[in-house]
Amino acid sequence: MKKMVCLISVAAVLGMNAYARDYVEDVHGGISHASIDGEHKAAYNIGYGITKTLDNKVLFGVAFNGEYANLSDGSMYGAGTDFKLGYNVWEKLNAYGIVGAKLQSVDGNAGYGLGYGLGVDYPITRAISAAVEYKSYNMNASNIPDYDYKTLGLNLKYAF
């Protein structure tokens, strides 16, 4: 039985490529309203993403991001990876869920965390699209108390 399940799983993964459109790569950047344990600031991000949409309109992707925010008593730098799974709701509008991991330095104190979120994106032109995303992370830090990190942001993506 285990061999059959394994065989079906491998066939499904290999078969997905036969029905899938090409991968779309993008570079993106944007601004977010960031909340670090109640302190609200603007955060800036830049990143690279890969997305694949299957013929059944299911999409999945991964994005790698770097970010910066100027806090009242210092600064925050971060890097993260987001995994996305969603659906092409209308011809152009995509809605997706996000699961991610993030590393941060807040005033020189290292932190890491896992998070979740939701997003939508809509193409403005063939190569440019806009995305709105909400993300929430539970961060664990080394020399400061654990904290929550939440963002609501707007990104512009350039696909190539």
JSON list of C-alpha atoms in Angstrom, two decimals:
[
{"chain": "A", "resi": 1, "resn": "MET", "atom": "CA", "xyz": [0.00, 0.00, 0.00]},
{"chain": "A", "resi": 2, "resn": "LYS", "atom": "CA", "xyz": [2.83, 2.41, 0.88]},
{"chain": "A", "resi": 3, "resn": "LYS", "atom": "CA", "xyz": [4.46, 1.73, -2.49]},
{"chain": "A", "resi": 4, "resn": "MET", "atom": "CA", "xyz": [1.18, 2.49, -4.28]},
{"chain": "A", "resi": 5, "resn": "VAL", "atom": "CA", "xyz": [0.73, 5.79, -2.40]},
{"chain": "A", "resi": 6, "resn": "CYS", "atom": "CA", "xyz": [4.34, 6.71, -3.19]},
{"chain": "A", "resi": 7, "resn": "LEU", "atom": "CA", "xyz": [3.90, 5.84, -6.85]},
{"chain": "A", "resi": 8, "resn": "ILE", "atom": "CA", "xyz": [0.67, 7.86, -7.13]},
{"chain": "A", "resi": 9, "resn": "SER", "atom": "CA", "xyz": [2.33, 10.84, -5.39]},
{"chain": "A", "resi": 10, "resn": "VAL", "atom": "CA", "xyz": [5.31, 10.78, -7.74]},
{"chain": "A", "resi": 11, "resn": "ALA", "atom": "CA", "xyz": [3.03, 10.44, -10.78]},
{"chain": "A", "resi": 12, "resn": "ALA", "atom": "CA", "xyz": [0.93, 13.38, -9.58]},
{"chain": "A", "resi": 13, "resn": "VAL", "atom": "CA", "xyz": [3.98, 15.61, -9.12]},
{"chain": "A", "resi": 14, "resn": "LEU", "atom": "CA", "xyz": [5.37, 14.65, -12.52]},
{"chain": "A", "resi": 15, "resn": "GLY", "atom": "CA", "xyz": [1.96, 15.09, -14.11]},
{"chain": "A", "resi": 16, "resn": "MET", "atom": "CA", "xyz": [1.59, 18.59, -12.70]},
{"chain": "A", "resi": 17, "resn": "ASN", "atom": "CA", "xyz": [4.38, 19.78, -14.96]},
{"chain": "A", "resi": 18, "resn": "ALA", "atom": "CA", "xyz": [2.53, 18.55, -18.03]},
{"chain": "A", "resi": 19, "resn": "TYR", "atom": "CA", "xyz": [-0.50, 20.71, -17.21]},
{"chain": "A", "resi": 20, "resn": "ALA", "atom": "CA", "xyz": [1.29, 23.77, -15.86]},
{"chain": "A", "resi": 21, "resn": "ARG", "atom": "CA", "xyz": [2.12, 27.08, -17.42]},
{"chain": "A", "resi": 22, "resn": "ASP", "atom": "CA", "xyz": [5.67, 28.34, -17.16]},
{"chain": "A", "resi": 23, "resn": "TYR", "atom": "CA", "xyz": [7.05, 29.78, -13.98]},
{"chain": "A", "resi": 24, "resn": "VAL", "atom": "CA", "xyz": [6.81, 33.54, -13.63]},
{"chain": "A", "resi": 25, "resn": "GLU", "atom": "CA", "xyz": [9.77, 35.22, -11.95]},
{"chain": "A", "resi": 26, "resn": "ASP", "atom": "CA", "xyz": [9.51, 38.70, -10.47]},
{"chain": "A", "resi": 27, "resn": "VAL", "atom": "CA", "xyz": [11.38, 41.35, -8.57]},
{"chain": "A", "resi": 28, "resn": "HIS", "atom": "CA", "xyz": [9.26, 43.34, -6.19]},
{"chain": "A", "resi": 29, "resn": "GLY", "atom": "CA", "xyz": [9.45, 46.20, -3.77]},
{"chain": "A", "resi": 30, "resn": "GLY", "atom": "CA", "xyz": [7.04, 48.04, -1.59]},
{"chain": "A", "resi": 31, "resn": "ILE", "atom": "CA", "xyz": [6.06, 49.76, 1.59]},
{"chain": "A", "resi": 32, "resn": "SER", "atom": "CA", "xyz": [4.20, 48.33, 4.57]},
{"chain": "A", "resi": 33, "resn": "HIS", "atom": "CA", "xyz": [2.53, 49.55, 7.71]},
{"chain": "A", "resi": 34, "resn": "ALA", "atom": "CA", "xyz": [4.49, 47.54, 10.27]},
{"chain": "A", "resi": 35, "resn": "SER", "atom": "CA", "xyz": [3.60, 46.90, 13.90]},
{"chain": "A", "resi": 36, "resn": "ILE", "atom": "CA", "xyz": [6.34, 45.65, 16.21]},
{"chain": "A", "resi": 37, "resn": "ASP", "atom": "CA", "xyz": [4.71, 44.94, 19.57]},
{"chain": "A", "resi": 38, "resn": "GLY", "atom": "CA", "xyz": [2.46, 47.97, 19.26]},
{"chain": "A", "resi": 39, "resn": "GLU", "atom": "CA", "xyz": [4.96, 50.41, 17.72]},
{"chain": "A", "resi": 40, "resn": "HIS", "atom": "CA", "xyz": [3.69, 51.42, 14.27]},
{"chain": "A", "resi": 41, "resn": "LYS", "atom": "CA", "xyz": [6.21, 52.35, 11.57]},
{"chain": "A", "resi": 42, "resn": "ALA", "atom": "CA", "xyz": [6.72, 52.22, 7.82]},
{"chain": "A", "resi": 43, "resn": "ALA", "atom": "CA", "xyz": [8.77, 49.26, 6.61]},
{"chain": "A", "resi": 44, "resn": "TYR", "atom": "CA", "xyz": [10.36, 49.02, 3.16]},
{"chain": "A", "resi": 45, "resn": "ASN", "atom": "CA", "xyz": [10.97, 45.74, 1.37]},
{"chain": "A", "resi": 46, "resn": "ILE", "atom": "CA", "xyz": [12.54, 44.38, -1.78]},
{"chain": "A", "resi": 47, "resn": "GLY", "atom": "CA", "xyz": [12.60, 40.81, -3.02]},
{"chain": "A", "resi": 48, "resn": "TYR", "atom": "CA", "xyz": [12.49, 38.11, -5.66]},
{"chain": "A", "resi": 49, "resn": "GLY", "atom": "CA", "xyz": [9.66, 35.66, -6.29]},
{"chain": "A", "resi": 50, "resn": "ILE", "atom": "CA", "xyz": [8.75, 32.65, -8.40]},
{"chain": "A", "resi": 51, "resn": "THR", "atom": "CA", "xyz": [5.12, 31.69, -9.06]},
{"chain": "A", "resi": 52, "resn": "LYS", "atom": "CA", "xyz": [3.56, 28.88, -11.06]},
{"chain": "A", "resi": 53, "resn": "THR", "atom": "CA", "xyz": [-0.12, 28.73, -12.05]},
{"chain": "A", "resi": 54, "resn": "LEU", "atom": "CA", "xyz": [-1.54, 25.36, -13.05]},
{"chain": "A", "resi": 55, "resn": "ASP", "atom": "CA", "xyz": [-4.19, 24.94, -15.74]},
{"chain": "A", "resi": 56, "resn": "ASN", "atom": "CA", "xyz": [-6.79, 24.38, -13.00]},
{"chain": "A", "resi": 57, "resn": "LYS", "atom": "CA", "xyz": [-6.04, 27.95, -11.75]},
{"chain": "A", "resi": 58, "resn": "VAL", "atom": "CA", "xyz": [-4.27, 26.81, -8.58]},
{"chain": "A", "resi": 59, "resn": "LEU", "atom": "CA", "xyz": [-1.08, 28.77, -8.00]},
{"chain": "A", "resi": 60, "resn": "PHE", "atom": "CA", "xyz": [1.90, 28.25, -5.77]},
{"chain": "A", "resi": 61, "resn": "GLY", "atom": "CA", "xyz": [5.05, 30.22, -5.27]},
{"chain": "A", "resi": 62, "resn": "VAL", "atom": "CA", "xyz": [7.91, 31.30, -3.09]},
{"chain": "A", "resi": 63, "resn": "ALA", "atom": "CA", "xyz": [9.25, 34.79, -2.38]},
{"chain": "A", "resi": 64, "resn": "PHE", "atom": "CA", "xyz": [12.51, 35.89, -0.77]},
{"chain": "A", "resi": 65, "resn": "ASN", "atom": "CA", "xyz": [12.39, 39.32, 0.89]},
{"chain": "A", "resi": 66, "resn": "GLY", "atom": "CA", "xyz": [14.63, 41.81, 2.63]},
{"chain": "A", "resi": 67, "resn": "GLU", "atom": "CA", "xyz": [13.20, 44.66, 4.70]},
{"chain": "A", "resi": 68, "resn": "TYR", "atom": "CA", "xyz": [14.09, 47.75, 6.72]},
{"chain": "A", "resi": 69, "resn": "ALA", "atom": "CA", "xyz": [12.24, 49.97, 9.20]},
{"chain": "A", "resi": 70, "resn": "ASN", "atom": "CA", "xyz": [13.40, 52.99, 11.19]},
{"chain": "A", "resi": 71, "resn": "LEU", "atom": "CA", "xyz": [12.13, 52.58, 14.77]},
{"chain": "A", "resi": 72, "resn": "SER", "atom": "CA", "xyz": [11.86, 55.25, 17.46]},
{"chain": "A", "resi": 73, "resn": "ASP", "atom": "CA", "xyz": [14.88, 53.87, 19.34]},
{"chain": "A", "resi": 74, "resn": "GLY", "atom": "CA", "xyz": [16.84, 52.21, 16.54]},
{"chain": "A", "resi": 75, "resn": "SER", "atom": "CA", "xyz": [16.22, 50.24, 13.37]},
{"chain": "A", "resi": 76, "resn": "MET", "atom": "CA", "xyz": [14.98, 46.88, 12.17]},
{"chain": "A", "resi": 77, "resn": "TYR", "atom": "CA", "xyz": [16.50, 44.79, 9.39]},
{"chain": "A", "resi": 78, "resn": "GLY", "atom": "CA", "xyz": [14.99, 41.54, 8.23]},
{"chain": "A", "resi": 79, "resn": "ALA", "atom": "CA", "xyz": [15.09, 38.72, 5.71]},
{"chain": "A", "resi": 80, "resn": "GLY", "atom": "CA", "xyz": [12.40, 36.17, 5.07]},
{"chain": "A", "resi": 81, "resn": "THR", "atom": "CA", "xyz": [10.92, 33.51, 2.87]},
{"chain": "A", "resi": 82, "resn": "ASP", "atom": "CA", "xyz": [7.21, 33.25, 2.08]},
{"chain": "A", "resi": 83, "resn": "PHE", "atom": "CA", "xyz": [5.45, 30.23, 0.59]},
{"chain": "A", "resi": 84, "resn": "LYS", "atom": "CA", "xyz": [2.20, 31.00, -1.23]},
{"chain": "A", "resi": 85, "resn": "LEU", "atom": "CA", "xyz": [-0.73, 28.79, -2.22]},
{"chain": "A", "resi": 86, "resn": "GLY", "atom": "CA", "xyz": [-3.77, 30.28, -3.87]},
{"chain": "A", "resi": 87, "resn": "TYR", "atom": "CA", "xyz": [-6.25, 30.45, -6.68]},
{"chain": "A", "resi": 88, "resn": "ASN", "atom": "CA", "xyz": [-6.84, 32.58, -9.77]},
{"chain": "A", "resi": 89, "resn": "VAL", "atom": "CA", "xyz": [-10.24, 33.96, -8.68]},
{"chain": "A", "resi": 90, "resn": "TRP", "atom": "CA", "xyz": [-11.03, 35.88, -11.84]},
{"chain": "A", "resi": 91, "resn": "GLU", "atom": "CA", "xyz": [-9.12, 36.10, -15.08]},
{"chain": "A", "resi": 92, "resn": "LYS", "atom": "CA", "xyz": [-6.54, 38.42, -13.53]},
{"chain": "A", "resi": 93, "resn": "LEU", "atom": "CA", "xyz": [-7.09, 38.51, -9.75]},
{"chain": "A", "resi": 94, "resn": "ASN", "atom": "CA", "xyz": [-5.12, 36.04, -7.63]},
{"chain": "A", "resi": 95, "resn": "ALA", "atom": "CA", "xyz": [-5.88, 35.38, -3.95]},
{"chain": "A", "resi": 96, "resn": "TYR", "atom": "CA", "xyz": [-3.49, 33.35, -1.81]},
{"chain": "A", "resi": 97, "resn": "GLY", "atom": "CA", "xyz": [-2.52, 32.26, 1.66]},
{"chain": "A", "resi": 98, "resn": "ILE", "atom": "CA", "xyz": [1.00, 32.79, 2.97]},
{"chain": "A", "resi": 99, "resn": "VAL", "atom": "CA", "xyz": [3.16, 30.77, 5.36]},
{"chain": "A", "resi": 100, "resn": "GLY", "atom": "CA", "xyz": [6.58, 32.21, 6.08]},
{"chain": "A", "resi": 101, "resn": "ALA", "atom": "CA", "xyz": [9.73, 32.36, 8.15]},
{"chain": "A", "resi": 102, "resn": "LYS", "atom": "CA", "xyz": [11.63, 35.51, 9.06]},
{"chain": "A", "resi": 103, "resn": "LEU", "atom": "CA", "xyz": [14.95, 36.54, 10.61]},
{"chain": "A", "resi": 104, "resn": "GLN", "atom": "CA", "xyz": [15.21, 40.04, 12.08]},
{"chain": "A", "resi": 105, "resn": "SER", "atom": "CA", "xyz": [17.60, 42.32, 13.87]},
{"chain": "A", "resi": 106, "resn": "VAL", "atom": "CA", "xyz": [15.79, 44.85, 16.08]},
{"chain": "A", "resi": 107, "resn": "ASP", "atom": "CA", "xyz": [18.20, 47.37, 17.61]},
{"chain": "A", "resi": 108, "resn": "GLY", "atom": "CA", "xyz": [20.97, 44.79, 17.25]},
{"chain": "A", "resi": 109, "resn": "ASN", "atom": "CA", "xyz": [18.99, 41.97, 18.90]},
{"chain": "A", "resi": 110, "resn": "ALA", "atom": "CA", "xyz": [18.48, 38.92, 16.71]},
{"chain": "A", "resi": 111, "resn": "GLY", "atom": "CA", "xyz": [15.02, 37.42, 16.32]},
{"chain": "A", "resi": 112, "resn": "TYR", "atom": "CA", "xyz": [13.36, 34.69, 14.31]},
{"chain": "A", "resi": 113, "resn": "GLY", "atom": "CA", "xyz": [9.80, 33.60, 13.79]},
{"chain": "A", "resi": 114, "resn": "LEU", "atom": "CA", "xyz": [7.14, 31.83, 11.80]},
{"chain": "A", "resi": 115, "resn": "GLY", "atom": "CA", "xyz": [4.07, 33.52, 10.42]},
{"chain": "A", "resi": 116, "resn": "TYR", "atom": "CA", "xyz": [1.03, 33.42, 8.20]},
{"chain": "A", "resi": 117, "resn": "GLY", "atom": "CA", "xyz": [-0.93, 35.82, 6.04]},
{"chain": "A", "resi": 118, "resn": "LEU", "atom": "CA", "xyz": [-3.19, 36.53, 3.11]},
{"chain": "A", "resi": 119, "resn": "GLY", "atom": "CA", "xyz": [-2.66, 38.36, -0.14]},
{"chain": "A", "resi": 120, "resn": "VAL", "atom": "CA", "xyz": [-4.12, 39.38, -3.47]},
{"chain": "A", "resi": 121, "resn": "ASP", "atom": "CA", "xyz": [-2.41, 40.54, -6.62]},
{"chain": "A", "resi": 122, "resn": "TYR", "atom": "CA", "xyz": [-3.68, 42.09, -9.81]},
{"chain": "A", "resi": 123, "resn": "PRO", "atom": "CA", "xyz": [-1.75, 42.79, -13.03]},
{"chain": "A", "resi": 124, "resn": "ILE", "atom": "CA", "xyz": [-1.65, 46.42, -14.12]},
{"chain": "A", "resi": 125, "resn": "THR", "atom": "CA", "xyz": [0.16, 45.57, -17.36]},
{"chain": "A", "resi": 126, "resn": "ARG", "atom": "CA", "xyz": [1.58, 42.35, -18.76]},
{"chain": "A", "resi": 127, "resn": "ALA", "atom": "CA", "xyz": [4.81, 42.82, -16.78]},
{"chain": "A", "resi": 128, "resn": "ILE", "atom": "CA", "xyz": [3.74, 44.94, -13.79]},
{"chain": "A", "resi": 129, "resn": "SER", "atom": "CA", "xyz": [1.34, 43.92, -11.04]},
{"chain": "A", "resi": 130, "resn": "ALA", "atom": "CA", "xyz": [0.29, 45.24, -7.64]},
{"chain": "A", "resi": 131, "resn": "ALA", "atom": "CA", "xyz": [-0.06, 43.08, -4.55]},
{"chain": "A", "resi": 132, "resn": "VAL", "atom": "CA", "xyz": [-1.60, 43.76, -1.15]},
{"chain": "A", "resi": 133, "resn": "GLU", "atom": "CA", "xyz": [-0.53, 41.42, 1.65]},
{"chain": "A", "resi": 134, "resn": "TYR", "atom": "CA", "xyz": [-1.19, 41.04, 5.37]},
{"chain": "A", "resi": 135, "resn": "LYS", "atom": "CA", "xyz": [1.33, 39.03, 7.41]},
{"chain": "A", "resi": 136, "resn": "SER", "atom": "CA", "xyz": [1.59, 38.20, 11.10]},
{"chain": "A", "resi": 137, "resn": "TYR", "atom": "CA", "xyz": [4.70, 36.68, 12.75]},
{"chain": "A", "resi": 138, "resn": "ASN", "atom": "CA", "xyz": [5.37, 35.47, 16.30]},
{"chain": "A", "resi": 139, "resn": "MET", "atom": "CA", "xyz": [9.02, 36.43, 16.80]},
{"chain": "A", "resi": 140, "resn": "ASN", "atom": "CA", "xyz": [11.43, 34.89, 19.30]},
{"chain": "A", "resi": 141, "resn": "ALA", "atom": "CA", "xyz": [14.35, 37.12, 20.27]},
{"chain": "A", "resi": 142, "resn": "SER", "atom": "CA", "xyz": [17.68, 36.57, 22.00]},
{"chain": "A", "resi": 143, "resn": "ASN", "atom": "CA", "xyz": [18.09, 39.53, 24.40]},
{"chain": "A", "resi": 144, "resn": "ILE", "atom": "CA", "xyz": [14.62, 41.07, 24.39]},
{"chain": "A", "resi": 145, "resn": "PRO", "atom": "CA", "xyz": [11.16, 39.66, 25.13]},
{"chain": "A", "resi": 146, "resn": "ASP", "atom": "CA", "xyz": [9.40, 37.77, 22.34]},
{"chain": "A", "resi": 147, "resn": "TYR", "atom": "CA", "xyz": [7.27, 40.06, 20.19]},
{"chain": "A", "resi": 148, "resn": "ASP", "atom": "CA", "xyz": [4.61, 40.11, 17.50]},
{"chain": "A", "resi": 149, "resn": "TYR", "atom": "CA", "xyz": [5.41, 41.54, 14.08]},
{"chain": "A", "resi": 150, "resn": "LYS", "atom": "CA", "xyz": [2.55, 42.40, 11.70]},
{"chain": "A", "resi": 151, "resn": "THR", "atom": "CA", "xyz": [2.53, 44.10, 8.31]},
{"chain": "A", "resi": 152, "resn": "LEU", "atom": "CA", "xyz": [-0.06, 45.35, 5.85]},
{"chain": "A", "resi": 153, "resn": "GLY", "atom": "CA", "xyz": [1.72, 46.28, 2.66]},
{"chain": "A", "resi": 154, "resn": "LEU", "atom": "CA", "xyz": [1.55, 47.25, -0.98]},
{"chain": "A", "resi": 155, "resn": "ASN", "atom": "CA", "xyz": [4.10, 45.81, -3.41]},
{"chain": "A", "resi": 156, "resn": "LEU", "atom": "CA", "xyz": [4.76, 46.47, -7.06]},
{"chain": "A", "resi": 157, "resn": "LYS", "atom": "CA", "xyz": [6.06, 43.48, -9.00]},
{"chain": "A", "resi": 158, "resn": "TYR", "atom": "CA", "xyz": [7.95, 43.40, -12.27]},
{"chain": "A", "resi": 159, "resn": "ALA", "atom": "CA", "xyz": [7.66, 39.99, -13.96]},
{"chain": "A", "resi": 160, "resn": "PHE", "atom": "CA", "xyz": [10.25, 38.74, -16.45]}
]
